[in-house]
Coordinates of C-alpha atoms in Angstrom, one line a residue:
M1 CA 77.6 -40.6 151.4
A2 CA 80.5 -43.1 151.8
D3 CA 79.5 -44.7 148.5
D4 CA 79.4 -41.3 146.8
A5 CA 83.0 -40.7 148.0
T6 CA 84.3 -43.9 146.4
D7 CA 82.6 -43.4 142.9
P8 CA 85.0 -42.5 140.1
V9 CA 84.9 -39.0 138.7
P10 CA 82.5 -38.7 135.8
F11 CA 84.3 -39.1 132.4
Q12 CA 85.0 -36.1 130.4
D13 CA 86.0 -37.8 127.1
A14 CA 84.2 -40.6 125.2
E15 CA 87.4 -42.1 124.0
A16 CA 88.8 -42.3 127.5
W17 CA 85.6 -43.8 128.9
L18 CA 85.6 -46.5 126.2
A19 CA 89.3 -47.2 126.8
A20 CA 88.8 -47.5 130.6
R21 CA 86.3 -50.3 130.0
G22 CA 88.4 -52.2 127.5
V23 CA 86.2 -51.3 124.5
R24 CA 88.2 -51.0 121.2
R25 CA 86.8 -48.4 119.0
D26 CA 87.4 -48.6 115.2
P27 CA 88.5 -45.3 113.7
I28 CA 85.9 -43.4 111.8
R29 CA 86.6 -43.7 108.0
V30 CA 85.6 -40.7 105.9
P31 CA 84.7 -41.8 102.3
L32 CA 86.7 -40.1 99.6
T33 CA 83.9 -40.3 97.0
P34 CA 80.7 -38.1 97.0
P35 CA 77.7 -39.6 98.8
D36 CA 75.8 -40.1 95.5
A37 CA 78.7 -41.9 93.7
P38 CA 78.6 -45.7 93.5
T39 CA 80.9 -47.3 96.0
P40 CA 83.6 -49.3 94.3
A41 CA 83.7 -53.0 95.0
D42 CA 86.4 -54.3 97.3
P43 CA 89.3 -55.8 95.3
P44 CA 89.8 -59.5 95.8
R45 CA 92.2 -60.5 98.5
R46 CA 95.3 -62.6 97.9
T47 CA 95.2 -66.2 99.1
D48 CA 98.9 -66.9 98.8
G49 CA 99.8 -65.9 102.4
A50 CA 100.9 -62.4 101.6
G51 CA 98.6 -61.0 104.3
P52 CA 94.9 -60.5 104.9
D53 CA 94.9 -57.0 103.5
A54 CA 97.1 -57.6 100.5
V55 CA 95.5 -57.0 97.1
D56 CA 96.2 -59.1 94.0
P57 CA 97.8 -56.6 91.5
S58 CA 96.6 -58.6 88.5
T59 CA 93.0 -57.7 89.4
L60 CA 93.7 -54.0 89.4
A61 CA 92.3 -52.4 86.2
E62 CA 94.2 -49.6 84.5
P63 CA 92.6 -46.2 85.1
A64 CA 90.4 -45.2 82.2
P65 CA 91.7 -42.2 80.2
S66 CA 89.7 -39.1 81.0
A67 CA 87.4 -38.0 78.2
P68 CA 88.4 -34.7 76.5
A69 CA 86.3 -31.8 77.6
E70 CA 83.7 -30.9 75.0
P71 CA 84.3 -27.5 73.5
V72 CA 81.8 -24.9 74.5
A73 CA 80.4 -22.8 71.6
A74 CA 81.5 -19.3 72.0
T75 CA 78.9 -17.8 69.7
F76 CA 75.5 -18.9 68.5
V77 CA 73.9 -16.9 65.7
D78 CA 70.4 -17.2 64.5
S79 CA 68.6 -14.7 62.3
G80 CA 70.8 -11.9 63.2
S81 CA 70.9 -12.5 67.0
S82 CA 74.0 -13.8 68.8
V83 CA 74.7 -15.3 72.2
T84 CA 78.3 -14.9 73.3
G85 CA 80.1 -16.1 76.3
G86 CA 78.1 -13.7 78.5
G87 CA 75.0 -16.0 78.5
P88 CA 74.2 -19.7 78.4
A89 CA 74.2 -21.2 74.9
P90 CA 70.8 -22.7 73.7
G91 CA 70.4 -26.5 73.8
A92 CA 70.8 -28.7 70.8
R93 CA 67.0 -29.1 70.4
E94 CA 66.4 -25.4 70.6
A95 CA 69.3 -24.7 68.2
G96 CA 67.8 -27.1 65.7
R97 CA 64.4 -25.5 66.0
L98 CA 65.8 -22.0 65.4
A99 CA 67.8 -23.2 62.4
G100 CA 64.7 -24.8 60.9
D101 CA 62.7 -21.6 61.4
A102 CA 65.5 -19.6 59.7
L103 CA 65.5 -22.0 56.8
D104 CA 61.7 -21.8 56.4
E105 CA 61.9 -18.0 56.4
A106 CA 64.5 -18.0 53.7
V107 CA 62.5 -20.4 51.5
R108 CA 59.4 -18.3 52.0
R109 CA 61.2 -15.1 50.9
A110 CA 62.7 -16.9 47.9
D111 CA 59.2 -18.0 46.8
E112 CA 57.9 -14.5 47.1
R113 CA 60.7 -13.2 44.9
A114 CA 60.0 -15.9 42.3
A115 CA 56.3 -15.1 42.3
R116 CA 56.8 -11.4 41.9
P117 CA 56.7 -10.5 38.2
D118 CA 59.7 -8.9 36.6
P119 CA 58.6 -5.5 35.4
S120 CA 61.3 -5.6 32.7
A121 CA 60.1 -8.9 31.2
P122 CA 57.7 -8.8 28.3
R123 CA 54.1 -9.8 29.2
L124 CA 52.1 -12.4 27.2
E125 CA 49.2 -10.0 26.8
D126 CA 51.5 -7.4 25.2
D127 CA 52.9 -9.9 22.7
V128 CA 49.4 -11.1 21.7
A129 CA 48.2 -7.5 21.2
E130 CA 51.2 -6.8 19.0
A131 CA 50.5 -9.9 16.9
V132 CA 46.8 -9.1 16.5
A133 CA 47.7 -5.6 15.3
F134 CA 50.0 -7.2 12.7
L135 CA 47.1 -9.4 11.5
R136 CA 44.8 -6.4 11.2
R137 CA 47.4 -4.7 8.9
S138 CA 47.9 -7.8 6.9
T139 CA 44.2 -8.3 6.1
A140 CA 43.4 -4.6 5.6
M141 CA 44.0 -4.7 1.8
A142 CA 43.0 -8.3 1.0
P143 CA 41.6 -11.3 2.9
Q144 CA 44.2 -14.0 3.7
S145 CA 43.9 -17.5 4.8
E146 CA 44.6 -18.6 8.4
S147 CA 47.5 -20.7 7.2
R148 CA 49.2 -17.8 5.5
L149 CA 48.8 -15.6 8.5
R150 CA 50.2 -18.3 10.7
T151 CA 53.2 -18.5 8.4
K152 CA 53.8 -14.8 8.5
L153 CA 53.7 -14.7 12.3
R154 CA 56.2 -17.6 12.5
E155 CA 58.5 -15.8 10.1
R156 CA 58.5 -12.9 12.6
E157 CA 59.7 -15.5 15.2
T158 CA 56.5 -15.1 17.2
P159 CA 56.3 -17.8 20.0
H160 CA 53.8 -20.6 19.3
A161 CA 51.5 -19.7 22.2
V162 CA 51.3 -16.1 21.0
V163 CA 50.5 -17.2 17.4
E164 CA 47.6 -19.4 18.5
L165 CA 46.2 -16.8 20.9
A166 CA 46.5 -14.1 18.2
L167 CA 44.7 -16.2 15.6
T168 CA 41.9 -17.0 18.1
Q169 CA 41.4 -13.2 18.7
A170 CA 41.5 -12.7 14.9
R171 CA 38.7 -15.2 14.4
R172 CA 36.6 -13.4 17.0
E173 CA 37.1 -10.1 15.1
R174 CA 36.3 -11.9 11.8
L175 CA 39.7 -10.9 10.5
V176 CA 40.1 -14.5 9.4
D177 CA 37.3 -16.9 8.3
D178 CA 38.5 -19.4 5.8
A179 CA 35.1 -21.0 5.0
A180 CA 33.4 -17.7 4.3
M181 CA 36.5 -16.4 2.4
V182 CA 36.7 -19.4 0.1
G183 CA 33.0 -19.2 -0.7
A184 CA 33.3 -15.5 -1.6
L185 CA 36.4 -15.9 -3.7
V186 CA 35.0 -18.8 -5.7
E187 CA 31.9 -16.8 -6.5
E188 CA 33.9 -13.8 -7.6
R189 CA 36.2 -15.9 -9.8
R190 CA 33.3 -17.6 -11.4
R191 CA 31.7 -14.3 -12.4
K192 CA 35.0 -13.5 -14.2
G193 CA 34.8 -16.7 -16.1
H194 CA 37.6 -18.6 -14.3
A195 CA 37.6 -22.3 -14.7
P196 CA 37.2 -24.4 -11.6
A197 CA 40.7 -25.8 -12.1
R198 CA 42.3 -22.4 -12.0
I199 CA 40.3 -21.3 -9.0
R200 CA 41.4 -24.4 -7.1
R201 CA 45.0 -23.8 -8.0
D202 CA 45.0 -20.1 -7.1
L203 CA 43.3 -20.6 -3.7
R204 CA 45.5 -23.6 -2.9
Q205 CA 48.5 -21.4 -3.4
R206 CA 47.0 -18.9 -0.9
G207 CA 46.9 -21.5 1.8
F208 CA 43.3 -22.5 1.9
D209 CA 42.4 -26.0 3.1
E210 CA 41.7 -28.6 0.3
A211 CA 38.4 -29.7 2.0
L212 CA 37.1 -26.2 1.9
L213 CA 38.0 -25.9 -1.8
D214 CA 36.2 -29.2 -2.5
A215 CA 33.0 -28.0 -0.9
A216 CA 33.0 -24.6 -2.5
L217 CA 33.9 -25.8 -6.1
A218 CA 31.6 -28.8 -6.2
P219 CA 28.8 -27.0 -8.0
A220 CA 31.1 -25.4 -10.6
E221 CA 32.9 -28.7 -11.3
Q222 CA 29.6 -30.3 -12.1
E223 CA 28.8 -27.8 -14.9
D224 CA 29.6 -28.5 -18.6
A225 CA 33.2 -27.2 -19.1
E226 CA 32.8 -26.8 -22.9
A227 CA 29.7 -24.8 -22.6
A228 CA 31.2 -22.5 -20.0
A229 CA 34.4 -22.1 -22.1
Y230 CA 32.3 -21.3 -25.3
A231 CA 30.3 -18.6 -23.4
L232 CA 33.6 -17.0 -22.4
A233 CA 35.0 -17.2 -25.9
Q234 CA 31.8 -15.8 -27.5
E235 CA 31.9 -12.7 -25.2
K236 CA 35.5 -12.0 -26.2
A237 CA 34.9 -12.6 -29.9
Q238 CA 32.1 -10.0 -30.1
R239 CA 34.7 -7.4 -29.0
C240 CA 37.2 -8.5 -31.7
T241 CA 35.0 -8.2 -34.9
G242 CA 37.2 -5.4 -36.2
L243 CA 40.3 -7.6 -36.3
A244 CA 41.3 -10.0 -39.0
P245 CA 39.8 -13.5 -38.4
E246 CA 43.2 -15.1 -37.5
A247 CA 44.1 -12.2 -35.1
A248 CA 40.7 -12.4 -33.5
F249 CA 41.0 -16.2 -33.2
R250 CA 44.4 -15.9 -31.4
R251 CA 43.1 -13.3 -29.0
V252 CA 40.0 -15.3 -28.1
A253 CA 41.9 -18.5 -27.6
A254 CA 44.5 -16.9 -25.3
H255 CA 41.7 -15.3 -23.3
V256 CA 40.1 -18.6 -22.7
V257 CA 43.4 -20.3 -21.8
R258 CA 44.1 -17.5 -19.2
R259 CA 40.9 -18.3 -17.5
G260 CA 42.1 -21.8 -16.8
Y261 CA 40.6 -24.0 -19.6
P262 CA 42.8 -26.5 -21.5
E263 CA 44.4 -25.1 -24.6
G264 CA 42.8 -27.6 -26.9
L265 CA 39.3 -26.7 -25.6
A266 CA 40.2 -23.0 -25.8
R267 CA 41.2 -23.2 -29.5
K268 CA 38.0 -25.1 -30.4
V269 CA 35.6 -22.7 -28.7
A270 CA 37.6 -19.7 -29.9
R271 CA 37.2 -20.8 -33.6
E272 CA 33.5 -21.4 -33.2
A273 CA 33.0 -18.1 -31.4
V274 CA 34.9 -16.0 -34.0
F275 CA 33.0 -17.6 -36.9
T276 CA 29.7 -17.2 -35.2
A277 CA 30.3 -13.5 -34.4
R278 CA 31.4 -12.7 -37.9
D279 CA 28.5 -14.6 -39.5
A280 CA 26.1 -12.7 -37.3
E281 CA 27.7 -9.4 -38.4
R282 CA 27.4 -10.3 -42.1
T283 CA 23.8 -11.3 -41.6
A284 CA 23.0 -8.1 -39.8
G285 CA 24.7 -6.1 -42.7
H286 CA 22.4 -7.5 -45.3

């Protein structure tokens, strides 16, 4: 019990207990930077005898200027919706995606408007129908060549595409058929006594192709021109027997020339035809 009476009183303070035993306790240093921030390296100490804790001022770096704060977008608009300061603004990636979607939608709507036909614009079908109706009227009284019909459509300032489509439809309806038309016209003119040269000239002026004329006139051009001209003159001379010989001669020769034969040939066959017709009349009178 005597030992217990001599023991010192238990310490009440850790600092006093350490001081009583001669233990020097370093003060607790509280770091000024956050725990997750990197600890700056200790600056180098001076070695010129200025003291152990002195810092070389030449090694101190100037503080970096603080970066300006980035402006915060107050409003973000996309396709009619807005985000104001009341809610968080979308990120850069999300904003780019929304802007791309809006652009795609605008392009799609523009394409739809372009593809939608304009009701006020004339349609190709209507123009072709109008051109075909014009061709029907043009060929109602007399057949015409495709070349002449094409020229008439162009004179009406009809577009090239409409002209070609209208002529294609006219061929289907047999409104135009140059080969058949040339054959029929050559045959008709030959029955009237027209010379091949005049037939060629007339049909060429009506726009028919030269190759078609060559094929249709080949048989007529191989005939004896003088014999054909004399047959024409003889027919006319028989209707002029009541006229004086010179008057009958002039009429017959002019008739042969109008049919397309050369004037020299026409005069020759006219004289023979008038003489033969009058001689036959005298013989029949006896």
